[in-house]
XYZ file of C-alpha atoms in Angstrom:
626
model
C -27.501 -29.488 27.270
C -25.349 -32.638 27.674
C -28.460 -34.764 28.690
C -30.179 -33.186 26.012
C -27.501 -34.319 23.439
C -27.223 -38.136 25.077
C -30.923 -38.262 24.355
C -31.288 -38.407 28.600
C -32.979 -35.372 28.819
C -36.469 -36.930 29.854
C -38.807 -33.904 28.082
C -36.508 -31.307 29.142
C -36.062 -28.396 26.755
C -33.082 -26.705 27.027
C -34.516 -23.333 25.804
C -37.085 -24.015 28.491
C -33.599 -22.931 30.638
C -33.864 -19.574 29.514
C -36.897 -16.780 30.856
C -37.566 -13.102 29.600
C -37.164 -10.936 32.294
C -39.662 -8.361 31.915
C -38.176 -5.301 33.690
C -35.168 -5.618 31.690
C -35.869 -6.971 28.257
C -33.033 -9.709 28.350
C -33.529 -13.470 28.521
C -31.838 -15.252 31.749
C -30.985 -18.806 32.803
C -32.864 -20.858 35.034
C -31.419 -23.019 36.729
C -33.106 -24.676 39.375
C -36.764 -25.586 37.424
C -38.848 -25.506 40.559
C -38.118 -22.312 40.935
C -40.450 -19.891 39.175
C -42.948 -22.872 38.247
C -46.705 -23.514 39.154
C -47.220 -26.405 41.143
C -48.335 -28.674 38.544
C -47.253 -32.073 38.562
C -43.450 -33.059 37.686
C -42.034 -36.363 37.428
C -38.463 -37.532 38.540
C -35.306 -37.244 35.715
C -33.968 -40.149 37.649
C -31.273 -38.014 39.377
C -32.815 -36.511 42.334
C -34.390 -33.535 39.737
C -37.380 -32.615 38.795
C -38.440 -31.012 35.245
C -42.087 -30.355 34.569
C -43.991 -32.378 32.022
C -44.381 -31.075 28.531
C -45.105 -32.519 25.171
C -42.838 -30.882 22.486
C -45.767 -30.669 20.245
C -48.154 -28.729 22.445
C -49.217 -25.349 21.421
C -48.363 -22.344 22.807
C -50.327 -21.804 25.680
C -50.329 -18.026 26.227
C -51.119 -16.973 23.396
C -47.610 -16.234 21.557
C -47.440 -16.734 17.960
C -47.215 -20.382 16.692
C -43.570 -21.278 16.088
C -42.127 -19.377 19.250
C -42.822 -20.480 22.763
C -43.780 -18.708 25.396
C -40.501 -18.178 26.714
C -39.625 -16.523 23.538
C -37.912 -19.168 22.517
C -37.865 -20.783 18.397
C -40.113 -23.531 18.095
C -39.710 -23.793 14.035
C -38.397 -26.582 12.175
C -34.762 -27.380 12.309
C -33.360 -25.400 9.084
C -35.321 -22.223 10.398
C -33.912 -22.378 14.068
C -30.366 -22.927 12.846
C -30.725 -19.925 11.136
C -31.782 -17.698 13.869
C -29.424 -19.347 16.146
C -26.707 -17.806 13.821
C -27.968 -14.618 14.229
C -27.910 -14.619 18.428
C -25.597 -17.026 19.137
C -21.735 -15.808 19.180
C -19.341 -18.745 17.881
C -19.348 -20.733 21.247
C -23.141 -20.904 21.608
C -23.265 -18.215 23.750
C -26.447 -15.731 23.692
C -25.564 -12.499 22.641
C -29.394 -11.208 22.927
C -28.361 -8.371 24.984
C -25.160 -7.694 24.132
C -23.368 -9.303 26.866
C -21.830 -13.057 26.512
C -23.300 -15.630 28.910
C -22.311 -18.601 29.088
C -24.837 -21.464 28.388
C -24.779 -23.420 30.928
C -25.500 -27.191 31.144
C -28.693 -29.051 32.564
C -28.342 -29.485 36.009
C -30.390 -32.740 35.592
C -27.171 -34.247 33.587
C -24.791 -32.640 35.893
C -26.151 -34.283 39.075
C -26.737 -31.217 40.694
C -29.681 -30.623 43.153
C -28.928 -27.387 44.950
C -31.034 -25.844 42.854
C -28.631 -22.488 43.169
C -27.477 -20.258 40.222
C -23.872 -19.729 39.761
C -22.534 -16.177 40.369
C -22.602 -14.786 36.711
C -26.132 -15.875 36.052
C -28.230 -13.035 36.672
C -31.098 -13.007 39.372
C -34.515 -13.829 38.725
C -35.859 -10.327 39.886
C -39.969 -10.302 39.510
C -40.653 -13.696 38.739
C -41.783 -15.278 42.028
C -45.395 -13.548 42.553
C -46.081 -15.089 38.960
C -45.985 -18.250 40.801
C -50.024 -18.914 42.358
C -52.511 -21.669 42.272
C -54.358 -21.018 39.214
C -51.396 -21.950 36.815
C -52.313 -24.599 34.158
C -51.709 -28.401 34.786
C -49.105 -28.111 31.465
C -45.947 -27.207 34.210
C -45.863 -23.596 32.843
C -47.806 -20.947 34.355
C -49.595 -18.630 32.288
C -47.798 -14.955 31.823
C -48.415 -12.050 29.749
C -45.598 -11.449 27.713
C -44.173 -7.856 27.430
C -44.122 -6.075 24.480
C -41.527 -6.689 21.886
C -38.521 -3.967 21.166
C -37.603 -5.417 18.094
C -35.150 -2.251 17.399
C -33.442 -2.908 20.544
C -33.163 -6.564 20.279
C -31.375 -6.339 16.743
C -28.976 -3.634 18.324
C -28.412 -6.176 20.873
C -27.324 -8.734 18.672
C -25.608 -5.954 16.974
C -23.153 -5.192 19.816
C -23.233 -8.870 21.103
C -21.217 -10.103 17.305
C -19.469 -7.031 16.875
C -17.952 -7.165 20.593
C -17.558 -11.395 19.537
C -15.304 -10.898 16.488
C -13.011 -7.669 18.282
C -12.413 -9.569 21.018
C -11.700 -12.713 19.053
C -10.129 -10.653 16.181
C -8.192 -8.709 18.403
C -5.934 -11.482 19.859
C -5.405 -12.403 16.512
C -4.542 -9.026 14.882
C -2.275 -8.012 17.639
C -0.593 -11.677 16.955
C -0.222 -10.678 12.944
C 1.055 -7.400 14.199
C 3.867 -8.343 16.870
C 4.750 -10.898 13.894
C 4.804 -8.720 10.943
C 6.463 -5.542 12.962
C 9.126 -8.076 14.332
C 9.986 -9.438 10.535
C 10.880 -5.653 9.675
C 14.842 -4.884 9.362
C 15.663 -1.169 8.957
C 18.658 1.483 8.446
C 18.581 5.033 9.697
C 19.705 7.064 6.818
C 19.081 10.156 8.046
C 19.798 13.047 6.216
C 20.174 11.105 3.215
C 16.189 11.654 1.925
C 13.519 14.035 2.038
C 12.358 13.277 5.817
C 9.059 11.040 4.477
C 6.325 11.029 2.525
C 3.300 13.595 1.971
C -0.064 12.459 1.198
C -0.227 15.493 -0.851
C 3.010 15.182 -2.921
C 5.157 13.357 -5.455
C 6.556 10.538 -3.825
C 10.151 8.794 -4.732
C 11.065 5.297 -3.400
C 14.205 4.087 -4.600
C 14.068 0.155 -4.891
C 17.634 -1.878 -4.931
C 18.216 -5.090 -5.192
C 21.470 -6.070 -4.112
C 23.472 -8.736 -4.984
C 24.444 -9.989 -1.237
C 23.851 -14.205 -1.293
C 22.388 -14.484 1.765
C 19.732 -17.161 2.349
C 19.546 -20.655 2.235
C 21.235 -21.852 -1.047
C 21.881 -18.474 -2.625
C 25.607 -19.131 -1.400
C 25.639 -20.980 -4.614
C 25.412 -18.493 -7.316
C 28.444 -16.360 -8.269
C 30.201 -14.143 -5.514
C 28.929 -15.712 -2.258
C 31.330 -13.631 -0.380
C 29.870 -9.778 -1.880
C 28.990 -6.739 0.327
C 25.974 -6.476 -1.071
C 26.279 -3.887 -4.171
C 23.181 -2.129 -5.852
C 23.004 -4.858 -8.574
C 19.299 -3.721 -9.505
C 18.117 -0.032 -8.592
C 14.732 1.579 -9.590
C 13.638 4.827 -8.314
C 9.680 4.773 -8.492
C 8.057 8.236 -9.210
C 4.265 8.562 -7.907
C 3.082 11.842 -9.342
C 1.510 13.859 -6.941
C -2.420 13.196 -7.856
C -1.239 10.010 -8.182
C -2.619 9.004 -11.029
C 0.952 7.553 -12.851
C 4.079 6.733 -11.968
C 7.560 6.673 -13.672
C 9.943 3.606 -12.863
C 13.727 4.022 -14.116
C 15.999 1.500 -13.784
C 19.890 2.833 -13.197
C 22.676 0.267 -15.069
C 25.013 -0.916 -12.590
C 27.603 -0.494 -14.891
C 26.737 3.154 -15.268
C 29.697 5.771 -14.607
C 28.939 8.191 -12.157
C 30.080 10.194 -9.190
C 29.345 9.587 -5.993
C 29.181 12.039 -3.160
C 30.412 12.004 0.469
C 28.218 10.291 3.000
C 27.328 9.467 6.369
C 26.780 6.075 7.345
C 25.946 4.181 10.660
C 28.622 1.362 10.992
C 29.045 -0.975 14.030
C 31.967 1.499 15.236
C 29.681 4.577 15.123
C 28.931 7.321 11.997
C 31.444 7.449 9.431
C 31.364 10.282 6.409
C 32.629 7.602 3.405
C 34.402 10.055 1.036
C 32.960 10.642 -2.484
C 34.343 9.450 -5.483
C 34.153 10.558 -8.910
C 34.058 8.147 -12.340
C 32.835 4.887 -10.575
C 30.570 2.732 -11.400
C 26.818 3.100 -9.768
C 26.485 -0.335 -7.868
C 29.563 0.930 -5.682
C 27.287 3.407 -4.111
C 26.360 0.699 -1.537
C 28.071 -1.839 -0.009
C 32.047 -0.765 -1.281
C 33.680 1.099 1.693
C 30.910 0.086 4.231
C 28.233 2.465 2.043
C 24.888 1.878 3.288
C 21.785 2.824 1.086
C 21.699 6.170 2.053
C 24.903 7.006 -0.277
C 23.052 5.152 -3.104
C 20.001 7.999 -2.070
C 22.627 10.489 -2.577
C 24.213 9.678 -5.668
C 20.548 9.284 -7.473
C 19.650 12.677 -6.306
C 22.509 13.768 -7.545
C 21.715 11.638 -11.120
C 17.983 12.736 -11.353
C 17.728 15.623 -9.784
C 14.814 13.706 -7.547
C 14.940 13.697 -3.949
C 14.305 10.136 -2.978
C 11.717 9.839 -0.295
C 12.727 6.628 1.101
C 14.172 3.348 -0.017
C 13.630 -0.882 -0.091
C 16.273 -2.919 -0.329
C 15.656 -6.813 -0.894
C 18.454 -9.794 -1.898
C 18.376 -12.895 -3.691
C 15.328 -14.597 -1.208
C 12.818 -11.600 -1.663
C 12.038 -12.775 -5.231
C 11.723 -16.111 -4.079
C 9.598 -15.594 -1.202
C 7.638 -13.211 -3.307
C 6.248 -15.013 -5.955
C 5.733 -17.815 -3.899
C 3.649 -15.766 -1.796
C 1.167 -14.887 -4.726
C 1.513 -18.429 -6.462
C 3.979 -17.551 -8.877
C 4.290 -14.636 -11.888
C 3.121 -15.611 -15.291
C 6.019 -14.565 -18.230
C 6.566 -15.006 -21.696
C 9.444 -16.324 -23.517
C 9.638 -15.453 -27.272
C 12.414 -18.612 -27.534
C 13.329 -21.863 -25.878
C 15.992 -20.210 -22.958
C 18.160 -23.063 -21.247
C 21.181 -20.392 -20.025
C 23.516 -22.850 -17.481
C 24.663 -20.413 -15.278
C 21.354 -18.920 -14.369
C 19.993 -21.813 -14.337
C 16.953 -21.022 -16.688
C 15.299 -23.293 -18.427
C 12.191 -22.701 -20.333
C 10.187 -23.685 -23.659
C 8.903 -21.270 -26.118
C 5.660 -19.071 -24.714
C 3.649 -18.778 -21.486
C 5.044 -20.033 -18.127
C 4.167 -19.342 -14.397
C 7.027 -19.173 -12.445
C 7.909 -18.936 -8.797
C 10.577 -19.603 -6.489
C 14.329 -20.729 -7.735
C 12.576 -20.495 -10.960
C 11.564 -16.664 -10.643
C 15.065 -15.892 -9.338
C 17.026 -17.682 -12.658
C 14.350 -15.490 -14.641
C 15.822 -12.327 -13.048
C 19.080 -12.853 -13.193
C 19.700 -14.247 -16.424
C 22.088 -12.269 -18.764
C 23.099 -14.734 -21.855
C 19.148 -15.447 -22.685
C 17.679 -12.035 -24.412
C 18.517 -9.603 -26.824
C 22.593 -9.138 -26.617
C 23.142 -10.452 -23.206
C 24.590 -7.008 -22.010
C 23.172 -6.102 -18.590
C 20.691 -3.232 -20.155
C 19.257 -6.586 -21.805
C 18.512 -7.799 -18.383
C 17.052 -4.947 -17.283
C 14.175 -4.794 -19.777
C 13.903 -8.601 -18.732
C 13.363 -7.420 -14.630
C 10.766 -4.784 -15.918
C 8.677 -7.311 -17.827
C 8.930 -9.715 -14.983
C 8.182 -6.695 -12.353
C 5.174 -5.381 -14.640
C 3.528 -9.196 -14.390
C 4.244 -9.392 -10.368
C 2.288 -6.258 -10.141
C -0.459 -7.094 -12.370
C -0.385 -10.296 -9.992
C -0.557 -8.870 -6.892
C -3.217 -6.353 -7.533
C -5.470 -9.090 -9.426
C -8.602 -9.818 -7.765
C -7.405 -13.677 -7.397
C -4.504 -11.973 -4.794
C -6.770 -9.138 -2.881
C -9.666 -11.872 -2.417
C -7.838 -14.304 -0.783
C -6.903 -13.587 2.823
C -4.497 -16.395 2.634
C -2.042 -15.103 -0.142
C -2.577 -11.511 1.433
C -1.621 -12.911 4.784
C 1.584 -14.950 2.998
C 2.395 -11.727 0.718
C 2.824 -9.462 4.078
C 4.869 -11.925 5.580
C 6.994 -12.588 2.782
C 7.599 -8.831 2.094
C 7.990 -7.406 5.539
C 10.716 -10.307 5.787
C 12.441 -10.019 2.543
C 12.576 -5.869 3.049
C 15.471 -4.103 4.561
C 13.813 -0.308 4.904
C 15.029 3.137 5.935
C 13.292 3.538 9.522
C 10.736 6.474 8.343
C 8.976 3.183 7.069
C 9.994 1.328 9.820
C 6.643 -0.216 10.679
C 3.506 -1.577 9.814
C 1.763 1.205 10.158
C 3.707 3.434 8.131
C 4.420 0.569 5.289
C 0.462 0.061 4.977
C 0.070 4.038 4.553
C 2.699 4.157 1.883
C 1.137 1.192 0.358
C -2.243 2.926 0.275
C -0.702 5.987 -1.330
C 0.812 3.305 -4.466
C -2.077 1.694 -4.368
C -3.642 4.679 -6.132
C -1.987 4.129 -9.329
C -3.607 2.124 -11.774
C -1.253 -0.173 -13.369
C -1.899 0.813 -16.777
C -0.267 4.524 -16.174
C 2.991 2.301 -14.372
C 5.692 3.154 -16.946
C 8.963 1.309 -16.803
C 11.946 2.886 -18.253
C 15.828 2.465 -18.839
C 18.051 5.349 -17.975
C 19.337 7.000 -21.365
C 22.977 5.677 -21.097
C 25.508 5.293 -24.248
C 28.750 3.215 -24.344
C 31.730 4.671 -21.981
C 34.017 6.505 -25.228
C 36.799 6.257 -22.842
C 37.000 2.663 -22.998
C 38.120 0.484 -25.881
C 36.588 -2.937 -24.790
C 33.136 -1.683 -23.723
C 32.224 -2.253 -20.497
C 30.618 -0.015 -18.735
C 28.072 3.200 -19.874
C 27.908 6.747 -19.622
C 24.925 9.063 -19.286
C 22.888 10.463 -23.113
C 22.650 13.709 -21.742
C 20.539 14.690 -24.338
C 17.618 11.964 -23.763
C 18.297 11.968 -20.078
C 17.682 15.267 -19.210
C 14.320 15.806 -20.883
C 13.507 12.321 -19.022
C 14.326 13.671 -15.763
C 12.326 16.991 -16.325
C 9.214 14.777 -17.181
C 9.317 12.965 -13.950
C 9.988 16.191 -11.971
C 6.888 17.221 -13.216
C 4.660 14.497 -13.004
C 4.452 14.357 -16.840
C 3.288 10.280 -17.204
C 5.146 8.612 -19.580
C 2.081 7.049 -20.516
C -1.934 8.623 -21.401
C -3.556 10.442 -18.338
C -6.437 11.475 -20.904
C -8.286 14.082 -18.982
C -5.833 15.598 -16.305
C -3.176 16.395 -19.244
C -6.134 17.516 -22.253
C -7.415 20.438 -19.522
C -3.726 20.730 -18.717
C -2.993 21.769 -21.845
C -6.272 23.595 -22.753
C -5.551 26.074 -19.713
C -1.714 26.050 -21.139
C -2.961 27.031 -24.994
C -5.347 29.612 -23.269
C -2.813 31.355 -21.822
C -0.152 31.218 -24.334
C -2.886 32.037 -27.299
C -2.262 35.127 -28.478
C 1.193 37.158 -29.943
C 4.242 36.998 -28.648
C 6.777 39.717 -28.385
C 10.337 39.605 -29.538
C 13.392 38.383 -27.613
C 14.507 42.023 -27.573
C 11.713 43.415 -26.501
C 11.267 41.104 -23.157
C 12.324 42.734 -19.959
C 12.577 40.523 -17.420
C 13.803 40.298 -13.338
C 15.452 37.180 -12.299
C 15.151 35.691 -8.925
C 16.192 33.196 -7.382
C 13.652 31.593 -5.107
C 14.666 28.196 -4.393
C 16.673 26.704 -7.252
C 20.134 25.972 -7.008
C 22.905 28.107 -6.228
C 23.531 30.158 -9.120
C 20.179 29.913 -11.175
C 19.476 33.328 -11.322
C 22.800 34.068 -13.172
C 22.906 31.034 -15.162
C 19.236 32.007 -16.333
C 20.369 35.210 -16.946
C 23.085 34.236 -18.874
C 20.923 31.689 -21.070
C 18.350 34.363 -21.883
C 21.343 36.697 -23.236
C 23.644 34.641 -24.895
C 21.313 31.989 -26.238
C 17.718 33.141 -26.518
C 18.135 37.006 -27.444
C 16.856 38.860 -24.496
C 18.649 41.097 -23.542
C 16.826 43.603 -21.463
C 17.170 41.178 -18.572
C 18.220 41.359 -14.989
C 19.959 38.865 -11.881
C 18.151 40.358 -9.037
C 19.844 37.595 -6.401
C 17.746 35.915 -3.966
C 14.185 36.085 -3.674
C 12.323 37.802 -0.289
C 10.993 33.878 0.331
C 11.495 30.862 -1.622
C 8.970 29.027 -3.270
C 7.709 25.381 -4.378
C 7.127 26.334 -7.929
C 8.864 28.529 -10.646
C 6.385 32.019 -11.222
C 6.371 34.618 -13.887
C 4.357 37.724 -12.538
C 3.266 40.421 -15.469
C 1.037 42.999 -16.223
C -1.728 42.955 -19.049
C -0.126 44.961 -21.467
C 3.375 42.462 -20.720
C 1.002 39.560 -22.265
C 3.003 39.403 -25.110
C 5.823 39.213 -23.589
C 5.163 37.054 -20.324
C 3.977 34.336 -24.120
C 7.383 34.500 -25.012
C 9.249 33.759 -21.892
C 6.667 31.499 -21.227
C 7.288 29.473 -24.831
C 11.139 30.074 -24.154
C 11.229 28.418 -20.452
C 8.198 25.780 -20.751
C 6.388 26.938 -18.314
C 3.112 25.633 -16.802
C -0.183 28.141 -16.880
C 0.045 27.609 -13.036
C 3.226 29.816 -13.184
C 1.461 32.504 -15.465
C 0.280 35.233 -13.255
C -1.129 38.198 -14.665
C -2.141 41.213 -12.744
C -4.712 43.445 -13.010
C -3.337 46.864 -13.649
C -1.003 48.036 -17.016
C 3.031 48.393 -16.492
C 4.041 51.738 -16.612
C 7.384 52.542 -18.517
C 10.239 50.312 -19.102
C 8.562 48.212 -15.833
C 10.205 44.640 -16.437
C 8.342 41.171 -15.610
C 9.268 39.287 -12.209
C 10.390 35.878 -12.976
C 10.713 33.725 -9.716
C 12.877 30.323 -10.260
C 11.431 27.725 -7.371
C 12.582 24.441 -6.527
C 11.170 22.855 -9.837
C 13.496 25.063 -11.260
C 16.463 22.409 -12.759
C 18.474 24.538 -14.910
C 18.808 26.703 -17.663
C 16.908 25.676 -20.732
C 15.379 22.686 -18.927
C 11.715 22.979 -19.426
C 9.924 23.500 -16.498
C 6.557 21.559 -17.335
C 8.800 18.948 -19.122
C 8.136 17.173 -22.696
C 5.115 16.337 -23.566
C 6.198 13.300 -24.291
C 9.349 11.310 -24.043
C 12.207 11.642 -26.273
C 12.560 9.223 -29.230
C 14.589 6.252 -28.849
C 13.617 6.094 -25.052
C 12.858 2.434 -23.966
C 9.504 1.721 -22.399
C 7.464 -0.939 -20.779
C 3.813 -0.335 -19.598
C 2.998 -1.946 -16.723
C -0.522 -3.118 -17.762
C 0.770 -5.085 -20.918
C 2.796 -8.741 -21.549
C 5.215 -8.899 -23.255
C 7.225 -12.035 -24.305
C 11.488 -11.824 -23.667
C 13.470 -12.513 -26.788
């Protein structure tokens, strides 16, 4: 091939190297060209070898179709043969006819070899030698019947030759991108602190922090470069179960709370961190050597959500982030220069990245009344547009920002360890990746100002908006339109609810508790009595098993009634079931509470929609900061 190349090939072909074997199928190299040939007359290649004399444009002389030699070899015009090159020739010029690579080896007449011999990976040349007689044709090739043509088995055998090509090129090159992206992971056990991991086929709650820690090159630079690292930013992100919405609510920092004991892996061993009660939030990690687990605790202690896992990321994360997916478009409704963020921007439309990103984030003095709950709404704009971003076809078409976005993230993340690895970060990403970003709902906590404080500092939970807030999300109720899913939700609901409803005093009704909290039999007993007029109920204790979901279990003729505790308890039509034979007597209902059971008077399907005066950002939509 290299005397070929020099133009010193002297009328060799170099596909003339290569025979069909007939008892196989596959094509072989030839070394040594006496071998094989007729004993036509050859002339000297000037280095001791001979190579039989050939025109390039003689015909075919055995009858094979014109274009293709008799070797089986393409004869076409340049444009043609590169083409079927591509398709049997593997990425080093190997031949991947059959499958198998073989190296293609150089002509021996520009090596200077004249042994004539085949090296040891070249197959044999099995059948050729009685093709050899006196007859052959002057041309230098004998004359051979070609075998029939498998054409199914020779496209499986380039088939098998690529796909073995790109897994074993591939495969030194995934398991590279694997060793690095597995080693850039940093994780906490927080065992005990979460649900034990996520289920394909359930809700699924990831609380996201952002801490304020100034590690990283130049982050020293802003503010306290000497904090633990408190939960500065926290979102928990709510996947509904179908996954066809999710709910994320930002937590102030400045919110008061409690916060309870927990168990924490420090360099001296576990340590329980006592609870306190009245702090603010952002204490639940990093004061007293709190690790993110406690700030697990305390949220499931806020919501009523049991957080599935968590990702915690500093200052660099939003740096190396939109960097990664060449920057986050935002709008600013006002020229913003704010000196101690460092922002700077004109009126409108900018894309921002980097040093840039991070001043966008953390500015306080540039929006609305530069409280912190200002910023917030600021984060979830920005957050809405990196989303958008990342799931644009401009970021999942390029394999470059993919590859810079999984190395960025995996390096800026500090995760609990049931996410501890690629494998278990790409099947949590698949699960998110089910949401379409125009049911991603950002929300605000309902908080008011602290009344215990005079200069007004910190905030204190609206009870009143909270609550129905946190029954929506229990329930996978999307804060935005999931047309079809919640129309035949509530056509089955209005189905089963159609109809009269009894009075309050004529209900009779068994509580149980099946897997609520302590006590919810009792308090649901006493709400029904004192508050809601029923009082031909009953605490029966503890259920004979405990169950996922709250159920109400009546006869026909206790329709009427089963409507009214239904309409008094908001529950589902998947917790309505009827029997099939009539109560006899003063038989009462069986009401069940389950685990979506949150307390008394809490409906159990949730609002229908959220509460007025809620704040809301939709994921799918700009909109500009003022």
């Amino acid at each position: 091939m290299d005397a070929h190349s020099r133009g010193q090939s002297d009328g060799i072909d170099p596909a003339d190297q290569w025979v069909l074997n007939p008892q196989t199928g596959n094509y072989e190299l030839r070394l040594n060209h006496s071998e094989g040939q007729s004993s036509a007359p050859s002339r000297d290649t000037g280095n001791g070898q001979s190579a039989p004399r050939r025109s390039r444009n003689a015909p075919p002389t055995d009858g094979a179709p014109q274009g293709r030699s008799a070797s089986g070899r393409d004869r076409r015009a340049p444009g043609a043969a590169g083409a079927a090159a591509g398709a049997d020739t593997g990425a080093d010029g190997t031949d991947d006819d059959a499958g198998t690579r073989v190296p293609r080896a150089r002509n021996s007449a520009a090596s200077g070899s004249t042994s004539g011999t085949s090296r040891r990976d070249v197959p044999g040349q099995r059948g050729r030698r009685a093709a050899n007689n006196a007859d052959a044709p002057a041309t230098g090739r004998r004359k051979r019947k070609a075998p029939p043509r498998n054409r199914k088995k020779k496209i499986l055998g380039w088939t098998g030759g690529i796909t073995a090509f790109v897994l074993i090129g591939g495969a030194g090159a995934a398991y590279y991108a694997y060793q690095e992206l597995n080693g850039n992971i940093k994780t906490i056990d927080v065992e005990g602190a979460g649900s034990g991991g996520f289920k394909k086929d359930q809700a699924v709650n990831i609380l996201v922090i952002g801490t304020d820690k100034r590690t990283g090159a130049g982050n020293e630079n802003y503010g306290d470069k000497d904090s633990v690292g408190h939960a500065d930013t926290t979102i928990l992100f709510h996947v509904s179960k179908d996954r066809t919405n999710a709910t994320a609510l930002s937590i102030p920092r400045d919110l008061i709370t409690d916060i309870p004991d927990c168990e924490t892996n420090t360099e001296d061993g576990k340590k329980v961190v006592p609870g306190e009660q009245g702090v603010r939030f952002n204490t639940s990690l990093g004061q007293s050597e709190r690790d993110p687990g406690c700030t697990m605790r305390t949220v499931k202690e806020l919501t009523g959500l049991t957080v599935d896992h968590f990702m915690m990321a500093d200052f660099n994360a939003v740096k190396t982030l939109t960097t990664a997916v060449g920057g986050v478009e935002v709008c600013v409704g006002k020229d913003v220069d704010d000196p101690d963020s460092h922002l700077k921007l004109t009126k409108g439309k900018h894309v921002i990245k980097g040093e840039q990103a991070l001043a966008f984030v953390r500015t306080r003095h540039s929006f609305g009344n530069e409280s912190d709950l200002d910023r917030i709404q600021t984060q979830q704009q920005f957050l809405s547009s990196l989303i958008r971003k990342m799931k644009s076809s401009e970021t999942l078409t390029n394999p470059s920002k993919l590859w810079d976005l999984a190395s960025a993230a995996t390096d800026a993340l500090t995760v609990d360890t049931g996410i501890g690895s690629i494998e278990k970060l790409r099947d949590l990403g698949m699960e998110l990746s089910k949401v379409n970003p125009k049911n991603i709902s950002f929300t605000t906590l309902p908080v008011l100002d602290n009344p215990a404080e005079v200069v007004k500092a910190t905030v204190v939970v609206n009870e009143a908006q909270a609550e129905p807030l946190f029954s929506m999300m229990q329930n996978d109720v999307s804060l935005t339109e999931v047309k079809q899913k919640e129309k035949d939700a509530k056509n089955k609901q209005a189905a089963l609810l159609k109809g009269t409803k009894a009075d309050p005093a004529d209900v009779r009704v068994d509580v149980f508790n099946g897997g609520g909290p302590q006590g919810s039999a009792q308090e649901t007993l006493s709400w029904l009595q004192n508050q809601e007029g029923v009082p031909k109920s009953t605490n029966k204790g503890n259920a004979p098993a405990e169950l996922d979901k709250t159920s109400l279990e009546y006869a026909p003729n206790q329709a009427d009634q089963a409507r009214r505790l239904a309409d008094m308890m908001g529950l589902p039509a998947a917790a309505m079931k009827p029997g099939k034979e009539d109560a006899e007597g003063l038989e009462a209902m069986t009401l069940t509470l389950g685990a979506d059971f949150k307390g008394a008077g809490v409906p159990i399907t949730g609002p229908a929609k959220a509460p007025e005066g809620v704040q809301k950002v939709e994921a799918d939509k700009q909109v500009c900061a003022k």
